[in-house]
Coordinates of C-alpha atoms in Angstrom, one line a residue:
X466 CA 26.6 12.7 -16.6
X467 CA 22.9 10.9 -16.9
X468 CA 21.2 11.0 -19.8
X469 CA 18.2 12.6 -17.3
X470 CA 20.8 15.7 -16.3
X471 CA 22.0 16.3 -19.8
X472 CA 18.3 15.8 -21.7
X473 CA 15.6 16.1 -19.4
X474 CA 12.4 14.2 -21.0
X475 CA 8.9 16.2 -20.4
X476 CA 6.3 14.5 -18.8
X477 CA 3.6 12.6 -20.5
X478 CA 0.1 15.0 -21.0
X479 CA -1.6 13.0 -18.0
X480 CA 1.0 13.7 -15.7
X481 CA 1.7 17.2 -16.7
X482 CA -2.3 18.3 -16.0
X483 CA -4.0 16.6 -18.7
X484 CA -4.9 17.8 -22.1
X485 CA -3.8 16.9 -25.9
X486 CA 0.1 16.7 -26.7
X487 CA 1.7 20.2 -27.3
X488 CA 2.5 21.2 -30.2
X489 CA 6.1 21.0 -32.0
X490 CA 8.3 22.9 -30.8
X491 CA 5.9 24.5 -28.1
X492 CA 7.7 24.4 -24.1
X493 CA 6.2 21.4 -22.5
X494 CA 4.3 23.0 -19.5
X495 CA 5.9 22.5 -16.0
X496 CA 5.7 19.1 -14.1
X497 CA 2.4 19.3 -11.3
X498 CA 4.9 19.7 -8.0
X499 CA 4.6 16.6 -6.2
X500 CA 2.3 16.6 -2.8
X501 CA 3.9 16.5 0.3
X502 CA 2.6 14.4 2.5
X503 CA 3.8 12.4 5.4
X504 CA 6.4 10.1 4.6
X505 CA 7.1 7.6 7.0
X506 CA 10.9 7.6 9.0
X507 CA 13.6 5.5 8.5
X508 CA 14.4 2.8 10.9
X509 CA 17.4 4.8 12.3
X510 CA 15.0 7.8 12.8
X511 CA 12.5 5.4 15.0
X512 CA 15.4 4.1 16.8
X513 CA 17.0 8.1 17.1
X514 CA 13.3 9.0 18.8
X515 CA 13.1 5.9 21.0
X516 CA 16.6 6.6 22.2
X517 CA 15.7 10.6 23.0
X518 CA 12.9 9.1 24.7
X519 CA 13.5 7.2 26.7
X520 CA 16.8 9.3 27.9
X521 CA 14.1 12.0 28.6
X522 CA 12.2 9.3 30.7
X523 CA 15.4 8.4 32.6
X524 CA 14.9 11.3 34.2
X525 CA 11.1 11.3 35.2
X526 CA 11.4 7.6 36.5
X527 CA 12.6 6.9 39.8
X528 CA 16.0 5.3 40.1
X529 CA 16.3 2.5 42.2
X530 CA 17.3 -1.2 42.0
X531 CA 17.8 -4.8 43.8
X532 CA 20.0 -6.7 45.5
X533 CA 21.2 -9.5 43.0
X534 CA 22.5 -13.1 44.0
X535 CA 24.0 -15.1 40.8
X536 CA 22.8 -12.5 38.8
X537 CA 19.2 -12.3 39.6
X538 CA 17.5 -9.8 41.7
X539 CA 16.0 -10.9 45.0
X540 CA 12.4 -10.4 45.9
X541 CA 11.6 -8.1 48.5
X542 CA 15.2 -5.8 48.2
X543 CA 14.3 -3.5 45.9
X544 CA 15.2 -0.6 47.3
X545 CA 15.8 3.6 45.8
X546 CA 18.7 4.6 44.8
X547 CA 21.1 8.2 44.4
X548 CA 22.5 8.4 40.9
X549 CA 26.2 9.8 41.1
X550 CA 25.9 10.7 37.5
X551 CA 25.4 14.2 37.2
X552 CA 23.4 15.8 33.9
X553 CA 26.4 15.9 32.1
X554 CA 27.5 11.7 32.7
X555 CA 23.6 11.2 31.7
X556 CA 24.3 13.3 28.3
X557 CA 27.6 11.4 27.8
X558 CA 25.4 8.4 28.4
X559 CA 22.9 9.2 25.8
X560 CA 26.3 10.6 23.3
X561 CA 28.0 6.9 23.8
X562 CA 24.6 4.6 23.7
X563 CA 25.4 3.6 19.9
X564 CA 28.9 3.0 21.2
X565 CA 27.8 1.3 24.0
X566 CA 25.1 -0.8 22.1
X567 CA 28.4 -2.2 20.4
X568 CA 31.0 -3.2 22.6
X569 CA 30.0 -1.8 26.0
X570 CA 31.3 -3.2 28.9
X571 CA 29.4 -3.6 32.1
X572 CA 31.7 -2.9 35.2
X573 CA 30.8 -5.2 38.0
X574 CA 31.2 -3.1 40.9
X575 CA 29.5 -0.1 39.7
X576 CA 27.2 -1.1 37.3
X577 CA 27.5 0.5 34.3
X578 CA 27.9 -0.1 31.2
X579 CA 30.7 2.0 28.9
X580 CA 33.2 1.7 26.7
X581 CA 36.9 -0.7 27.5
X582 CA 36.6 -1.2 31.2
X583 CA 36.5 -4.8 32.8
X584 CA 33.7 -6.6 33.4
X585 CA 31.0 -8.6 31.7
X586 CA 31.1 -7.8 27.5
X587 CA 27.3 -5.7 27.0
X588 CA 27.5 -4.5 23.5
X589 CA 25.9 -6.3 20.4
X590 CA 29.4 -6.5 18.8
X591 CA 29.2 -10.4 18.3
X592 CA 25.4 -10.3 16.3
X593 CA 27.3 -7.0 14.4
X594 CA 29.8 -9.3 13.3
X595 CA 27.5 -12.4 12.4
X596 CA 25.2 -10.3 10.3
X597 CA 28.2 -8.9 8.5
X598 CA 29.6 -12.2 7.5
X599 CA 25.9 -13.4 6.6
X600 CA 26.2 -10.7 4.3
X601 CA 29.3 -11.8 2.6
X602 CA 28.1 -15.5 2.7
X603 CA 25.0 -14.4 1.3
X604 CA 27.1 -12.2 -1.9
X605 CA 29.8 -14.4 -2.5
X606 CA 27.1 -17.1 -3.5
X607 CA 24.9 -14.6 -5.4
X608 CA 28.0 -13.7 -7.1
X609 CA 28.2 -17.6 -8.8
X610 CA 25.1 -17.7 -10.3
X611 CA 24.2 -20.6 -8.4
X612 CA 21.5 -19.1 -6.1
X613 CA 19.8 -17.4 -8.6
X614 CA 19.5 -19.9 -11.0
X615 CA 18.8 -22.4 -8.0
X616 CA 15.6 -19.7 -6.8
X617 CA 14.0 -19.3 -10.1
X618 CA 14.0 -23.3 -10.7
X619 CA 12.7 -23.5 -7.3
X620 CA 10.1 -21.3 -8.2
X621 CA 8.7 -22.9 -11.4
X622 CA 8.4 -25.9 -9.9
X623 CA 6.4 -24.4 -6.8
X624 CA 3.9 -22.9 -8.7
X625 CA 1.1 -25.0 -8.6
X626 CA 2.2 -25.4 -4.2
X627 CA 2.6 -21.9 -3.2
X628 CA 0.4 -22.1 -0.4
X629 CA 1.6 -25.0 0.8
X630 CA 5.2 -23.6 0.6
X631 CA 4.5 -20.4 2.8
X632 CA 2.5 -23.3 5.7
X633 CA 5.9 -25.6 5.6
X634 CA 8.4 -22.8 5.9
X635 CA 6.5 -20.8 8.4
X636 CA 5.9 -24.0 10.4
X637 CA 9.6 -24.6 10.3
X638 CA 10.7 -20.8 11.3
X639 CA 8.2 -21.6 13.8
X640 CA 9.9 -25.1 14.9
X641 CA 13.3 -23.0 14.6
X642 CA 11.5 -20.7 17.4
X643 CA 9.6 -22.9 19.6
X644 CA 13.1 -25.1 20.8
X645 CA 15.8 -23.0 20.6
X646 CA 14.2 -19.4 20.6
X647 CA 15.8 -18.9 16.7
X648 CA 16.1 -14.9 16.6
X649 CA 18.9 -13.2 14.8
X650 CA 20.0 -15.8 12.9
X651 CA 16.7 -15.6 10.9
X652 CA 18.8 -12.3 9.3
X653 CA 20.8 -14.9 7.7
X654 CA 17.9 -16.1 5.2
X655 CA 16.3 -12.7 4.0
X656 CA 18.9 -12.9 1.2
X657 CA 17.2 -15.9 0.0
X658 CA 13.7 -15.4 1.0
X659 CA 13.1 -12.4 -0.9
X660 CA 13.9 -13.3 -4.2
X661 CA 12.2 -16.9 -3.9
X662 CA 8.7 -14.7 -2.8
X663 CA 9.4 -12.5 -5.4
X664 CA 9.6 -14.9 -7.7
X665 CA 6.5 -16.6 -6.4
X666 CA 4.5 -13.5 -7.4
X667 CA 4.4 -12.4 -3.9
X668 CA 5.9 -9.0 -2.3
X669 CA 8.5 -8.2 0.1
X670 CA 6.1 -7.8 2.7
X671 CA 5.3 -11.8 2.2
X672 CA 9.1 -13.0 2.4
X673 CA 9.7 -10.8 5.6
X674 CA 6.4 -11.7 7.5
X675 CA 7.0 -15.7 6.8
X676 CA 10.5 -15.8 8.7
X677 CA 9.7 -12.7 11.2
X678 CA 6.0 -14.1 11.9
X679 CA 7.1 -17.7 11.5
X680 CA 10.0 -17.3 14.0
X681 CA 8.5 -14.8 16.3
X682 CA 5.4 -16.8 17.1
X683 CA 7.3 -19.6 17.9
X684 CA 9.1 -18.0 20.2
X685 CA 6.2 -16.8 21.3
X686 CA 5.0 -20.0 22.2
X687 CA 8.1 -21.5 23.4
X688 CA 8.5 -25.2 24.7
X689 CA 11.8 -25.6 25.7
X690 CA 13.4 -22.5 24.2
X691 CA 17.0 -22.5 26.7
X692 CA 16.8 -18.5 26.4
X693 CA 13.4 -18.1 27.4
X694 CA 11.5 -21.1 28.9
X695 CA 14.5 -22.6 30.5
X696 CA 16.4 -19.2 31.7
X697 CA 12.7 -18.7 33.1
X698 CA 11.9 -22.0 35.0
X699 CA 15.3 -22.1 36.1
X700 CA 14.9 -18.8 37.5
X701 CA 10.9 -20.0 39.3
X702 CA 12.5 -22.7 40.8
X703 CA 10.5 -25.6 38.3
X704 CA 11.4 -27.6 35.6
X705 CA 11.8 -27.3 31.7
X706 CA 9.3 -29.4 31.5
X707 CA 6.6 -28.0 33.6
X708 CA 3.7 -26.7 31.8
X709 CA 4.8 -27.8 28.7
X710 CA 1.5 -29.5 27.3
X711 CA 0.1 -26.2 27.5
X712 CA 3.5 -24.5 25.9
X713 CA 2.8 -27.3 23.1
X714 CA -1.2 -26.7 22.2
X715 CA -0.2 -22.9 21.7
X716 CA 2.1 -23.7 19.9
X717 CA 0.1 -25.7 17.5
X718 CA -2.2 -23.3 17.3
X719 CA -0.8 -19.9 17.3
X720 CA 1.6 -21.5 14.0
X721 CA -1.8 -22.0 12.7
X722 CA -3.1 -18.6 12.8
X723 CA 0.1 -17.1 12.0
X724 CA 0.0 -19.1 8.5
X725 CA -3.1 -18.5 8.2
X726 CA -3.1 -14.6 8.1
X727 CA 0.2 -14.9 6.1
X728 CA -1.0 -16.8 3.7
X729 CA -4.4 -14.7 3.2
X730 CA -2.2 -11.7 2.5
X731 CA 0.0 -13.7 0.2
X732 CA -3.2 -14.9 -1.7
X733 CA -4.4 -11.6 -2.0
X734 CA -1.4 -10.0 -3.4
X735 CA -0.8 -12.6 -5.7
X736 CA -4.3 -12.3 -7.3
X737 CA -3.9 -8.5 -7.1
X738 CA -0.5 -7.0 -7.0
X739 CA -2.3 -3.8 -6.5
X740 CA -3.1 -4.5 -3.1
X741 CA 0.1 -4.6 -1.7
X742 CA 1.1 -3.4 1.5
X743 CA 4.4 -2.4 0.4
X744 CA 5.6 -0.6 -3.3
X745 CA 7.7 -2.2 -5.5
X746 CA 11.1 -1.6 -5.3
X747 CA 12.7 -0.6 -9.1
X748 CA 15.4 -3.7 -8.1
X749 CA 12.2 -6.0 -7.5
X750 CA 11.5 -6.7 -11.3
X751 CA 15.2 -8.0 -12.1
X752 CA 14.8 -10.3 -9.4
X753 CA 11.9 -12.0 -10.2
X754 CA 13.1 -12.1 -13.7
X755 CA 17.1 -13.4 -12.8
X756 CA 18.0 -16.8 -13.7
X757 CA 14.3 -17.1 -15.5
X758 CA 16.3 -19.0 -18.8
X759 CA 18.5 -20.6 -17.0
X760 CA 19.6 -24.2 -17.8
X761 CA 20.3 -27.0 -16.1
X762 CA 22.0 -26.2 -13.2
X763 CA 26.4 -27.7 -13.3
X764 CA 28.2 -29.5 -11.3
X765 CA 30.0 -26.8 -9.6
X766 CA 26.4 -24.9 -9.2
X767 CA 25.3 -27.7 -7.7
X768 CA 28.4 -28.0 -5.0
X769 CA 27.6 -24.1 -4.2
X770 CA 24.0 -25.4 -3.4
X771 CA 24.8 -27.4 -1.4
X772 CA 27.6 -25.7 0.8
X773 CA 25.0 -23.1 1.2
X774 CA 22.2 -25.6 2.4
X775 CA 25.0 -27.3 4.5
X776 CA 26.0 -24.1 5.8
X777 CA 22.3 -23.3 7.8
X778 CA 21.6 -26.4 8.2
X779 CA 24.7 -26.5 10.5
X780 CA 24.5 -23.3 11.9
X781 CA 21.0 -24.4 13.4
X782 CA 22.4 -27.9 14.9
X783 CA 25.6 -25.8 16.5
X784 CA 22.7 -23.6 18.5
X785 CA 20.5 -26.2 19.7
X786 CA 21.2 -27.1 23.2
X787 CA 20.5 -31.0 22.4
X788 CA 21.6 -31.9 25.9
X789 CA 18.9 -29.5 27.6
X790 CA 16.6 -31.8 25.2
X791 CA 17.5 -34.9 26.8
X792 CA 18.9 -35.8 23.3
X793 CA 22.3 -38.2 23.6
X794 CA 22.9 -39.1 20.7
X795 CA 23.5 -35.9 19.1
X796 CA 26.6 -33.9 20.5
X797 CA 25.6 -30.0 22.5
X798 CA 28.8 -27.5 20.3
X799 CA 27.0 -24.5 22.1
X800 CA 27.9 -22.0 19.4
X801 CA 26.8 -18.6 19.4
X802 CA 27.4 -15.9 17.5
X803 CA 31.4 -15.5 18.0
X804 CA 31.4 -19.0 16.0
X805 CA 28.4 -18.5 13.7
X806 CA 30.0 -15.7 12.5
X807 CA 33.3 -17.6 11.9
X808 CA 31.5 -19.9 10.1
X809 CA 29.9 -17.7 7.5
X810 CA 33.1 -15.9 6.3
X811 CA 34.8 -19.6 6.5
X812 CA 31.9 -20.7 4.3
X813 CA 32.0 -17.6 1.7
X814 CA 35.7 -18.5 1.1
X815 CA 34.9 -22.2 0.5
X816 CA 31.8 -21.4 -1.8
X817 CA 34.0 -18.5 -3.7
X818 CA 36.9 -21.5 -3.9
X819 CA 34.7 -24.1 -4.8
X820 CA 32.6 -21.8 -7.9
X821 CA 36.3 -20.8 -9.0
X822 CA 35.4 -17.1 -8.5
X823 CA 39.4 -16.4 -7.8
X824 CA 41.2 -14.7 -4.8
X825 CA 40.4 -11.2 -6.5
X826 CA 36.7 -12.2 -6.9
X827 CA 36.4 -13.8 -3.4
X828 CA 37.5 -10.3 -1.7
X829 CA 35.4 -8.2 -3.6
X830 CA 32.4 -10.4 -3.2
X831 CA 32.9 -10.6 0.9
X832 CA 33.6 -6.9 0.9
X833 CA 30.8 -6.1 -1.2
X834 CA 28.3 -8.3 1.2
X835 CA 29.5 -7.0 4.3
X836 CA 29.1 -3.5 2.8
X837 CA 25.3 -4.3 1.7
X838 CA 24.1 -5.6 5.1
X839 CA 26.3 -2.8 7.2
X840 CA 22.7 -1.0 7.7
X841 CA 21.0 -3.5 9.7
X842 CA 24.3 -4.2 11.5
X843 CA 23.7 -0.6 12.6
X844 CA 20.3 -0.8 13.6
X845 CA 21.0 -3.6 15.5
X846 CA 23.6 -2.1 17.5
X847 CA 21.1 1.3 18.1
X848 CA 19.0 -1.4 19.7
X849 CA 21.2 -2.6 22.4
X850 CA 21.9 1.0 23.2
X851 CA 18.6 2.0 24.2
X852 CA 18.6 -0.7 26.7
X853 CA 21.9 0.7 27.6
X854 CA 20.8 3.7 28.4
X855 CA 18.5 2.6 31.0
X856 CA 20.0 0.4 32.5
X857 CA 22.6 3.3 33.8
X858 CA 20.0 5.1 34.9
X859 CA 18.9 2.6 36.8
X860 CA 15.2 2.6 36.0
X861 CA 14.8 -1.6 35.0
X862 CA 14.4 -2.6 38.6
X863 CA 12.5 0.2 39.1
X864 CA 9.9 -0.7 36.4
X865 CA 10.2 -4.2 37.4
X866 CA 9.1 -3.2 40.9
X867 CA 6.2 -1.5 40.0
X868 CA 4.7 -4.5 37.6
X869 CA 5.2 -6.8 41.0
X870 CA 2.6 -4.3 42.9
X871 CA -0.1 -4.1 40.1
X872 CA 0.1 -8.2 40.1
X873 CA -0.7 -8.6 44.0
X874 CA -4.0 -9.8 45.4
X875 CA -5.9 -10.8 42.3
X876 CA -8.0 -14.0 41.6
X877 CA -6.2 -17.4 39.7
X878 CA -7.5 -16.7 36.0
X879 CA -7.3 -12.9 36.4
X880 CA -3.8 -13.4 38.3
X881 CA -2.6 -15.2 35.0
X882 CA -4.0 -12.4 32.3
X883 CA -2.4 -10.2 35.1
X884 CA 1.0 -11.6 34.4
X885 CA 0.7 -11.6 30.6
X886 CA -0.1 -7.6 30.2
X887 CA 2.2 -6.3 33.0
X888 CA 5.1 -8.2 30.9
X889 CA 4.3 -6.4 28.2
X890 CA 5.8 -3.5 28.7
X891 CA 9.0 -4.8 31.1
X892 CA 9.0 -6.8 27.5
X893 CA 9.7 -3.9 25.3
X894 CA 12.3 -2.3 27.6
X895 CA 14.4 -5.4 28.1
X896 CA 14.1 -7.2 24.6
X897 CA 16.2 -9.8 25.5
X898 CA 14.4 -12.7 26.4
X899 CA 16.8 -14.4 28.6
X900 CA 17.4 -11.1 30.4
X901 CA 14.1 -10.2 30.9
X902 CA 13.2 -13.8 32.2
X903 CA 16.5 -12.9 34.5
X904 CA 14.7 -9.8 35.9
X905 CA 11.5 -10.8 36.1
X906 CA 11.3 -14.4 37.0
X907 CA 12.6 -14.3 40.4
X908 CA 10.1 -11.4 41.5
X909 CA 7.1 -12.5 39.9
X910 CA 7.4 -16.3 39.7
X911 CA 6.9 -16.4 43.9
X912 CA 3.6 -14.7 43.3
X913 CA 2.0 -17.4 41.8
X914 CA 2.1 -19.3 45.0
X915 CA -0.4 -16.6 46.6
X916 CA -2.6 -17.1 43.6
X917 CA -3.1 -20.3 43.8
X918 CA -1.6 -20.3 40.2
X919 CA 1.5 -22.7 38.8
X920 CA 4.4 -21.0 38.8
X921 CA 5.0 -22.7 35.1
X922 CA 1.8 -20.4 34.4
X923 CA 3.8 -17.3 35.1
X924 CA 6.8 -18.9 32.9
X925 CA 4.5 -19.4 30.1
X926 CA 2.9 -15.7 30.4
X927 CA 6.4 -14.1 30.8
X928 CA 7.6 -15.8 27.6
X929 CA 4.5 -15.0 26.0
X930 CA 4.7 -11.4 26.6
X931 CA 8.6 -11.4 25.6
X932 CA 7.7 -13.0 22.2
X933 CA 4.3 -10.6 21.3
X934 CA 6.1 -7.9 21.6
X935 CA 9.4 -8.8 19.9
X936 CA 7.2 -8.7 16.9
X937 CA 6.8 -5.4 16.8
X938 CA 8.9 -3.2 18.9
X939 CA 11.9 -0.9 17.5
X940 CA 14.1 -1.7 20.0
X941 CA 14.3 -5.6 18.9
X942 CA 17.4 -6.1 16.3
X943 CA 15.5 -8.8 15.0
X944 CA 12.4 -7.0 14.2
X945 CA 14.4 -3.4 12.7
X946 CA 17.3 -5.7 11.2
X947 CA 14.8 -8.0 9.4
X948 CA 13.4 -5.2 7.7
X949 CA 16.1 -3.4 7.2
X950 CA 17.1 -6.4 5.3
X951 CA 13.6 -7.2 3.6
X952 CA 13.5 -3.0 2.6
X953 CA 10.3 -2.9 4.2
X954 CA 9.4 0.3 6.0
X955 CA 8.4 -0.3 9.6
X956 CA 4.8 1.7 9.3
X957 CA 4.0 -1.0 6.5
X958 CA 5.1 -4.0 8.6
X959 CA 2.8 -2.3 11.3
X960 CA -0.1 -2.0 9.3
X961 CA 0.3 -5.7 8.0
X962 CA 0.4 -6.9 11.8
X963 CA -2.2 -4.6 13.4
X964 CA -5.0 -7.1 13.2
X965 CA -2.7 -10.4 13.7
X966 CA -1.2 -8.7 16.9
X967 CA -5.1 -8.4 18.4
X968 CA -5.5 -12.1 17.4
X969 CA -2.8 -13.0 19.5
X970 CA -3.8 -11.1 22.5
X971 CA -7.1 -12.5 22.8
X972 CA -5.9 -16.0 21.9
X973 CA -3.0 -16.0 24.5
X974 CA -5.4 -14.4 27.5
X975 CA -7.8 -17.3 26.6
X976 CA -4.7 -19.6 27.0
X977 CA -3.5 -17.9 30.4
X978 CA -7.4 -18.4 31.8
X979 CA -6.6 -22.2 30.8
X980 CA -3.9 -22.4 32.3
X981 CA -5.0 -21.1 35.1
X982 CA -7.9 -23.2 35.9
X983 CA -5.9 -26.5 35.0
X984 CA -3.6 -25.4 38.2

């Protein structure tokens, strides 16, 4: 039993109303009850209330879909459709959707997406995995001592260069972003990114936003991101290539602003703790003070170090399509997560071997990690299933179809802004960025021609769209997982991005209206 449940400790005079002490021996009076007031939902609760609703929209929206060739609808066949599902398939469909969102199978004569069944593999099973063996990468390390110690080092000698920290790492989330659309494997570095802010004198908030912000902005402003830009211009008919000066100057600038607002916050906090977005966690503390004494780091802490540095390092150079780059020299593995995943439990056994932690403490340590990081494995696969969900009510094609009719018979700069808001939304429902270029692309890329536009001007407003809102919508894993991961509550992260989200909008339209007018 606690010592709170067997002695319970009366509350100081200034929390109990005011007032001198009470006398000895006189009954403390009774604790103020605590206001209620709104308290903000969980991540699965946002997810549970996107899922109802947009099961209950299945219903309102018209069904109806394409004709696909290789995958990709074709303009002009979109066409209504009769649902055989009757109410109680649609309720199944809604029952299964975390199931689904996991290892749901597509059926390719039908359609749909359940459970076994052959078929193209639909489920998030592979990320589930890959963030459950970063988890036990991420604890087996913690559990030598290396990490820590390696952190708070790192962070004495930052000190004096915090700014300057925050501008390099968000610039190279935002590289990460920018070439090879870097997106769940960011969940990987939370487990070292908190503690270092932390440590730093920052706040969770701070270590979330520089590799969500960092990474999502690039992505944002993708170059030659494979999953966006190059699924997209394959899909228009153009090149990689095309349009990529313009890709480039956002880029440049949208990393700026992004580090900019980051770092403002970051200052502010710092000077005044009080001002934090997000409260301290009671766990936050022993963090900032772990590993503060000590020493110089050993040889074996050293080896750990560097496995671990090794480990991401590689994991980013197996992604990289370095062939789509026109880069030779360099060979294309074309890992994904199946592989990354292998690669993190291989890792944790190697750093567990190397730090002499023992078979016993190895286990524990990888069972332990995957248990800690099970929740945004979770949220991750609730994600997937809203898309589920709508995509066997057939309602994508439908919405897809009725962003092509608001786009027709507008002007070339408006045509361009045009193409950046109706995205928007099509954005949010299909969060994947290759799938959505996949839908989109081959219905609104032809378009462009009757506007007089580029069609790489409707490549670079799709990917655009796909990237502003993967910063903020609860159906991306990266966005629910990352915080999840950071314990930051999604109204906090909202709050924090509010004004940075209406900077972006207005920057990108500008950049659409350039685009435009350069052809």
């Amino acid at each position: 039993m606690s010592p709170r449940a067997s002695a319970p400790t009366p509350a100081p005079a200034d929390e109990a109303g005011g007032g001198a002490p009470a006398a000895p021996g006189t009954p403390a009076p009774p604790a103020a009850p605590k206001k209620k007031g709104f308290h903000f939902p969980s991540a699965f609760t946002v997810l549970a209330a996107v899922t109802l609703a947009v099961w209950a929209l299945t219903f309102v929206i018209p069904s109806g879909r394409y004709e696909t060739k290789d995958g990709a609808p074709v303009p002009g066949t979109y066409h209504s459709v009769h649902l055989t599902q009757d109410f109680g398939a649609r309720l199944k469909d809604l029952f299964l959707s975390p199931v689904n969102g996991l290892y749901g199978v597509t059926d390719d004569t039908s359609g749909l997406t359940a459970p076994g069944g052959t078929g193209a593999f639909f489920g998030a099973a592979g990320v589930f995995l890959f963030v459950l063996a970063v988890g036990a990468f991420i604890t087996v390390t913690l559990r030598t001592g290396a990490l820590t110690s390696g952190v708070a080092r790192l962070a004495d000698r930052l000190q004096r260069h915090r700014t300057l920290l925050l501008i390099v790492l968000m610039s190279l989330f935002s590289l990460g972003g920018t070439t090879y659309g870097m997106a769940e494997e960011t969940l990987g570095f939370y487990g070292l990114m908190i503690p270092l802010m932390l440590k730093l004198g920052y706040d969770r908030m701070v270590g979330a936003t520089v590799i969500m912000v960092g990474a999502g902005v690039g992505t944002l402003a993708s170059t030659v991101n494979p999953f966006a830009t190059g699924v997209a211009s394959d899909s228009a008919g153009i090149g990689t290539g095309d349009g990529i000066v313009l890709r480039l100057l956002m880029w440049a600038v949208l990393t700026a602003l992004a580090a900019g607002y980051v770092v403002r916050y970051a200052d502010r906090v710092h000077a005044a703790p009080g001002r934090s977005l997000v409260a301290p966690l009671p766990e936050d503390e022993a963090l900032r003070k772990e590993g503060a004494d000590a020493g110089k780091l050993t040889a074996r802490q050293k080896a750990v170090l560097a496995l671990f540095a090794a480990t991401f390092l590689f994991m980013i150079f197996a992604v990289i399509p370095w062939a789509d780059l026109h880069v030779t020299f360099l060979p294309t593995l074309g890992w994904y997560f199946p592989e990354l995943a292998a690669l993190f439990i291989a890792a944790a056994v190697l750093v567990g071997l190397v730090a002499g932690l023992g078979e016993k403490g190895i286990t524990n340590a990888i069972t332990a990690g995957a248990g800690d990081f099970i929740g945004a494995a979770m949220i991750i696969m609730l994600a997937r299933g809203v898309t589920v969900i709508m995509n066997n009510a057939s309602v994508t094609d439908t919405i897809l179809d009725r962003l092509q009719h608001a786009v027709s018979g507008t002007s070339s700069g408006f045509f361009a802004v045009l193409m950046f808001l109706v995205n928007l939304p099509l954005a949010f429902f299909v969060p994947s960025s290759s799938g959505h270029a996949a839908l989109a692309m081959p219905i609104l890329a032809p378009l462009a021609d009757f506007a007089g536009v580029s069609r790489a001007v409707v490549v670079t407003a799709y990917q655009s769209a796909s990237g502003w809102v993967n910063l903020i919508t609860p159906t991306s894993a990266v966005v629910m997982g990352g915080l999840a991961l950071a314990k930051v509550r999604y109204d906090r992260y909202l709050r924090f991005i509010a004004p940075l989200m209406g900077i972006l909008l207005v920057v990108v339209a500008g950049f659409m209206v350039l685009g435009a007018a350069l052809g």
